[in-house]
Amino acid sequence: MKPRVIGYNSNQGGTSMRKIFRQYMLQAIICMIIMCVLFFWLRGIPLMGLPDADEISSVEILDRDAGQEPRLFQTRDKIDLASKIPGFLNYELGTPDKGEAVITVTYHKKDGSTVEISANESTVYWHGRAYKIKGENGRTFINVTRGIFFPDI
């Protein structure tokens, strides 16, 4: 008579560890995809490729409604603020209303290149393309930019 070994046998019970692992991983992946879709649907898609504050040497901001020349900012605190302001400009899929931009922000980078982003209440212009802004984010971007960089207007 053969001695019986007590322990886990993958053939007993009909399911293997691999099968259980695959089942739970599939559920986890589906759940993550659903959460990402819901997040972007509710919040909007953020602009990618904006320069970091440490890459910027100066910022030039133009408010077309104010009818003034662009203002140049070279202090570190203003550069930090200007690099964070486009965070309001999340966009959604759809056809944008292509009106004239109200605010234009031009980042002059330390390597000599420039990066420009402009927006009105409903459209953001980024890398030569127009995107439809999610919700009231365009109005918020304009108001915050005017409040910080054009307080006298």
PDB file of C-alpha atoms in Angstrom:
ATOM      1  CA  MET A   1       0.000   0.000   0.000  1.00  0.00           C
ATOM      2  CA  LYS A   2       1.236   3.440  -0.983  1.00  0.00           C
ATOM      3  CA  PRO A   3       1.501   6.062   1.763  1.00  0.00           C
ATOM      4  CA  ARG A   4      -0.897   8.947   1.374  1.00  0.00           C
ATOM      5  CA  VAL A   5       0.592  12.457   1.308  1.00  0.00           C
ATOM      6  CA  ILE A   6      -1.526  15.083   2.948  1.00  0.00           C
ATOM      7  CA  GLY A   7      -1.447  18.485   1.265  1.00  0.00           C
ATOM      8  CA  TYR A   8      -2.842  20.535  -1.590  1.00  0.00           C
ATOM      9  CA  ASN A   9      -3.315  18.765  -4.871  1.00  0.00           C
ATOM     10  CA  SER A  10      -4.218  21.040  -7.760  1.00  0.00           C
ATOM     11  CA  ASN A  11      -6.192  18.252  -9.392  1.00  0.00           C
ATOM     12  CA  GLN A  12      -8.539  17.955  -6.450  1.00  0.00           C
ATOM     13  CA  GLY A  13     -11.481  20.371  -6.428  1.00  0.00           C
ATOM     14  CA  GLY A  14     -11.341  21.054 -10.155  1.00  0.00           C
ATOM     15  CA  THR A  15      -9.763  24.565 -10.084  1.00  0.00           C
ATOM     16  CA  SER A  16      -6.147  25.474 -10.243  1.00  0.00           C
ATOM     17  CA  MET A  17      -4.462  28.503  -8.730  1.00  0.00           C
ATOM     18  CA  ARG A  18      -3.833  29.874 -12.212  1.00  0.00           C
ATOM     19  CA  LYS A  19      -7.513  29.746 -13.050  1.00  0.00           C
ATOM     20  CA  ILE A  20      -8.454  31.576  -9.847  1.00  0.00           C
ATOM     21  CA  PHE A  21      -5.711  34.162 -10.421  1.00  0.00           C
ATOM     22  CA  ARG A  22      -6.889  34.813 -13.990  1.00  0.00           C
ATOM     23  CA  GLN A  23     -10.485  35.173 -12.851  1.00  0.00           C
ATOM     24  CA  TYR A  24      -9.650  37.827 -10.248  1.00  0.00           C
ATOM     25  CA  MET A  25      -7.166  39.658 -12.474  1.00  0.00           C
ATOM     26  CA  LEU A  26      -9.740  39.912 -15.255  1.00  0.00           C
ATOM     27  CA  GLN A  27     -12.252  41.412 -12.827  1.00  0.00           C
ATOM     28  CA  ALA A  28      -9.648  43.868 -11.494  1.00  0.00           C
ATOM     29  CA  ILE A  29      -8.636  44.993 -14.995  1.00  0.00           C
ATOM     30  CA  ILE A  30     -12.266  45.494 -16.070  1.00  0.00           C
ATOM     31  CA  CYS A  31     -12.918  47.491 -12.892  1.00  0.00           C
ATOM     32  CA  MET A  32      -9.868  49.747 -13.554  1.00  0.00           C
ATOM     33  CA  ILE A  33     -10.978  50.392 -17.140  1.00  0.00           C
ATOM     34  CA  ILE A  34     -14.480  51.341 -15.973  1.00  0.00           C
ATOM     35  CA  MET A  35     -13.046  53.685 -13.314  1.00  0.00           C
ATOM     36  CA  CYS A  36     -10.759  55.408 -15.861  1.00  0.00           C
ATOM     37  CA  VAL A  37     -13.624  55.934 -18.301  1.00  0.00           C
ATOM     38  CA  LEU A  38     -15.817  57.372 -15.528  1.00  0.00           C
ATOM     39  CA  PHE A  39     -13.013  59.653 -14.292  1.00  0.00           C
ATOM     40  CA  PHE A  40     -12.346  61.127 -17.741  1.00  0.00           C
ATOM     41  CA  TRP A  41     -16.066  61.392 -18.499  1.00  0.00           C
ATOM     42  CA  LEU A  42     -16.738  63.344 -15.284  1.00  0.00           C
ATOM     43  CA  ARG A  43     -13.559  65.412 -15.061  1.00  0.00           C
ATOM     44  CA  GLY A  44     -12.304  65.691 -18.628  1.00  0.00           C
ATOM     45  CA  ILE A  45      -9.004  64.818 -20.282  1.00  0.00           C
ATOM     46  CA  PRO A  46      -6.018  66.852 -19.059  1.00  0.00           C
ATOM     47  CA  LEU A  47      -3.645  68.529 -21.503  1.00  0.00           C
ATOM     48  CA  MET A  48      -0.448  66.544 -21.885  1.00  0.00           C
ATOM     49  CA  GLY A  49       3.028  67.909 -22.547  1.00  0.00           C
ATOM     50  CA  LEU A  50       2.838  71.177 -20.637  1.00  0.00           C
ATOM     51  CA  PRO A  51       6.285  72.412 -19.547  1.00  0.00           C
ATOM     52  CA  ASP A  52       7.357  72.131 -15.917  1.00  0.00           C
ATOM     53  CA  ALA A  53       8.111  75.303 -13.996  1.00  0.00           C
ATOM     54  CA  ASP A  54      11.833  74.471 -13.808  1.00  0.00           C
ATOM     55  CA  GLU A  55      12.029  74.319 -17.637  1.00  0.00           C
ATOM     56  CA  ILE A  56      10.621  77.848 -18.070  1.00  0.00           C
ATOM     57  CA  SER A  57      12.729  81.018 -18.081  1.00  0.00           C
ATOM     58  CA  SER A  58       9.875  83.512 -18.593  1.00  0.00           C
ATOM     59  CA  VAL A  59       6.151  83.675 -19.307  1.00  0.00           C
ATOM     60  CA  GLU A  60       4.336  86.075 -21.617  1.00  0.00           C
ATOM     61  CA  ILE A  61       0.577  86.454 -21.112  1.00  0.00           C
ATOM     62  CA  LEU A  62      -1.827  88.314 -23.386  1.00  0.00           C
ATOM     63  CA  ASP A  63      -5.428  89.176 -22.504  1.00  0.00           C
ATOM     64  CA  ARG A  64      -7.140  90.177 -25.760  1.00  0.00           C
ATOM     65  CA  ASP A  65     -10.196  91.599 -23.999  1.00  0.00           C
ATOM     66  CA  ALA A  66      -7.973  94.003 -22.064  1.00  0.00           C
ATOM     67  CA  GLY A  67      -6.561  95.312 -25.339  1.00  0.00           C
ATOM     68  CA  GLN A  68      -3.078  95.635 -23.929  1.00  0.00           C
ATOM     69  CA  GLU A  69       0.335  94.424 -24.938  1.00  0.00           C
ATOM     70  CA  PRO A  70       1.438  91.066 -23.565  1.00  0.00           C
ATOM     71  CA  ARG A  71       2.886  91.103 -20.063  1.00  0.00           C
ATOM     72  CA  LEU A  72       6.233  89.420 -19.435  1.00  0.00           C
ATOM     73  CA  PHE A  73       6.879  87.683 -16.109  1.00  0.00           C
ATOM     74  CA  GLN A  74      10.314  86.443 -15.085  1.00  0.00           C
ATOM     75  CA  THR A  75      10.038  85.952 -11.322  1.00  0.00           C
ATOM     76  CA  ARG A  76      10.003  82.391 -10.043  1.00  0.00           C
ATOM     77  CA  ASP A  77       6.682  82.736  -8.190  1.00  0.00           C
ATOM     78  CA  LYS A  78       4.846  84.048 -11.290  1.00  0.00           C
ATOM     79  CA  ILE A  79       6.421  81.330 -13.451  1.00  0.00           C
ATOM     80  CA  ASP A  80       5.273  78.681 -10.957  1.00  0.00           C
ATOM     81  CA  LEU A  81       1.721  80.058 -11.003  1.00  0.00           C
ATOM     82  CA  ALA A  82       1.674  80.319 -14.805  1.00  0.00           C
ATOM     83  CA  SER A  83       2.802  76.711 -15.152  1.00  0.00           C
ATOM     84  CA  LYS A  84      -0.075  75.502 -12.953  1.00  0.00           C
ATOM     85  CA  ILE A  85      -2.920  77.559 -14.447  1.00  0.00           C
ATOM     86  CA  PRO A  86      -3.487  75.340 -17.542  1.00  0.00           C
ATOM     87  CA  GLY A  87      -4.483  72.586 -15.109  1.00  0.00           C
ATOM     88  CA  PHE A  88      -8.010  74.023 -15.366  1.00  0.00           C
ATOM     89  CA  LEU A  89      -8.132  73.307 -19.088  1.00  0.00           C
ATOM     90  CA  ASN A  90      -9.401  69.743 -19.172  1.00  0.00           C
ATOM     91  CA  TYR A  91     -11.111  68.949 -22.445  1.00  0.00           C
ATOM     92  CA  GLU A  92     -13.783  66.552 -23.622  1.00  0.00           C
ATOM     93  CA  LEU A  93     -14.364  64.791 -26.888  1.00  0.00           C
ATOM     94  CA  GLY A  94     -16.504  66.665 -29.345  1.00  0.00           C
ATOM     95  CA  THR A  95     -16.415  69.478 -31.862  1.00  0.00           C
ATOM     96  CA  PRO A  96     -15.176  72.731 -30.299  1.00  0.00           C
ATOM     97  CA  ASP A  97     -16.619  76.177 -30.967  1.00  0.00           C
ATOM     98  CA  LYS A  98     -13.713  77.837 -32.753  1.00  0.00           C
ATOM     99  CA  GLY A  99     -13.870  81.388 -31.458  1.00  0.00           C
ATOM    100  CA  GLU A 100     -10.983  83.766 -30.958  1.00  0.00           C
ATOM    101  CA  ALA A 101      -8.764  83.050 -27.963  1.00  0.00           C
ATOM    102  CA  VAL A 102      -9.151  85.440 -25.023  1.00  0.00           C
ATOM    103  CA  ILE A 103      -6.035  84.483 -23.048  1.00  0.00           C
ATOM    104  CA  THR A 104      -2.744  83.414 -24.625  1.00  0.00           C
ATOM    105  CA  VAL A 105       0.095  82.108 -22.468  1.00  0.00           C
ATOM    106  CA  THR A 106       3.526  81.744 -24.071  1.00  0.00           C
ATOM    107  CA  TYR A 107       6.173  79.854 -22.132  1.00  0.00           C
ATOM    108  CA  HIS A 108       9.761  80.750 -23.040  1.00  0.00           C
ATOM    109  CA  LYS A 109      11.816  77.707 -22.128  1.00  0.00           C
ATOM    110  CA  LYS A 110      15.443  77.707 -21.002  1.00  0.00           C
ATOM    111  CA  ASP A 111      16.494  75.823 -24.145  1.00  0.00           C
ATOM    112  CA  GLY A 112      15.237  78.740 -26.302  1.00  0.00           C
ATOM    113  CA  SER A 113      12.024  77.126 -27.533  1.00  0.00           C
ATOM    114  CA  THR A 114       8.538  78.468 -26.867  1.00  0.00           C
ATOM    115  CA  VAL A 115       5.298  76.716 -25.995  1.00  0.00           C
ATOM    116  CA  GLU A 116       1.966  78.479 -26.497  1.00  0.00           C
ATOM    117  CA  ILE A 117      -1.458  77.704 -25.125  1.00  0.00           C
ATOM    118  CA  SER A 118      -4.529  79.860 -25.634  1.00  0.00           C
ATOM    119  CA  ALA A 119      -8.175  79.592 -24.689  1.00  0.00           C
ATOM    120  CA  ASN A 120     -11.557  81.215 -24.618  1.00  0.00           C
ATOM    121  CA  GLU A 121     -14.569  80.158 -22.549  1.00  0.00           C
ATOM    122  CA  SER A 122     -15.282  77.006 -24.563  1.00  0.00           C
ATOM    123  CA  THR A 123     -12.141  76.125 -26.550  1.00  0.00           C
ATOM    124  CA  VAL A 124      -8.480  75.547 -25.791  1.00  0.00           C
ATOM    125  CA  TYR A 125      -5.861  75.751 -28.534  1.00  0.00           C
ATOM    126  CA  TRP A 126      -2.897  73.478 -27.932  1.00  0.00           C
ATOM    127  CA  HIS A 127      -0.274  72.242 -30.427  1.00  0.00           C
ATOM    128  CA  GLY A 128      -2.188  73.703 -33.357  1.00  0.00           C
ATOM    129  CA  ARG A 129      -5.448  71.941 -32.523  1.00  0.00           C
ATOM    130  CA  ALA A 130      -8.679  73.115 -30.942  1.00  0.00           C
ATOM    131  CA  TYR A 131     -10.245  71.139 -28.101  1.00  0.00           C
ATOM    132  CA  LYS A 132     -13.652  71.533 -26.466  1.00  0.00           C
ATOM    133  CA  ILE A 133     -13.211  72.553 -22.820  1.00  0.00           C
ATOM    134  CA  LYS A 134     -15.056  70.494 -20.217  1.00  0.00           C
ATOM    135  CA  GLY A 135     -17.765  72.413 -18.356  1.00  0.00           C
ATOM    136  CA  GLU A 136     -16.936  75.868 -16.988  1.00  0.00           C
ATOM    137  CA  ASN A 137     -13.170  75.263 -16.920  1.00  0.00           C
ATOM    138  CA  GLY A 138     -12.548  77.855 -19.643  1.00  0.00           C
ATOM    139  CA  ARG A 139     -14.276  80.614 -17.671  1.00  0.00           C
ATOM    140  CA  THR A 140     -12.328  79.557 -14.559  1.00  0.00           C
ATOM    141  CA  PHE A 141      -9.038  79.681 -16.488  1.00  0.00           C
ATOM    142  CA  ILE A 142      -9.783  83.195 -17.759  1.00  0.00           C
ATOM    143  CA  ASN A 143     -10.878  84.509 -14.345  1.00  0.00           C
ATOM    144  CA  VAL A 144      -7.909  83.028 -12.470  1.00  0.00           C
ATOM    145  CA  THR A 145      -5.426  84.271 -15.075  1.00  0.00           C
ATOM    146  CA  ARG A 146      -6.872  87.775 -14.947  1.00  0.00           C
ATOM    147  CA  GLY A 147      -6.973  87.773 -11.153  1.00  0.00           C
ATOM    148  CA  ILE A 148      -3.331  86.761 -10.786  1.00  0.00           C
ATOM    149  CA  PHE A 149      -1.628  88.413 -13.763  1.00  0.00           C
ATOM    150  CA  PHE A 150      -3.955  91.349 -14.562  1.00  0.00           C
ATOM    151  CA  PRO A 151      -5.223  92.547 -11.158  1.00  0.00           C
ATOM    152  CA  ASP A 152      -5.445  96.166 -12.337  1.00  0.00           C
ATOM    153  CA  ILE A 153      -8.040  95.429 -15.017  1.00  0.00           C
TER     154      ILE A 153
END
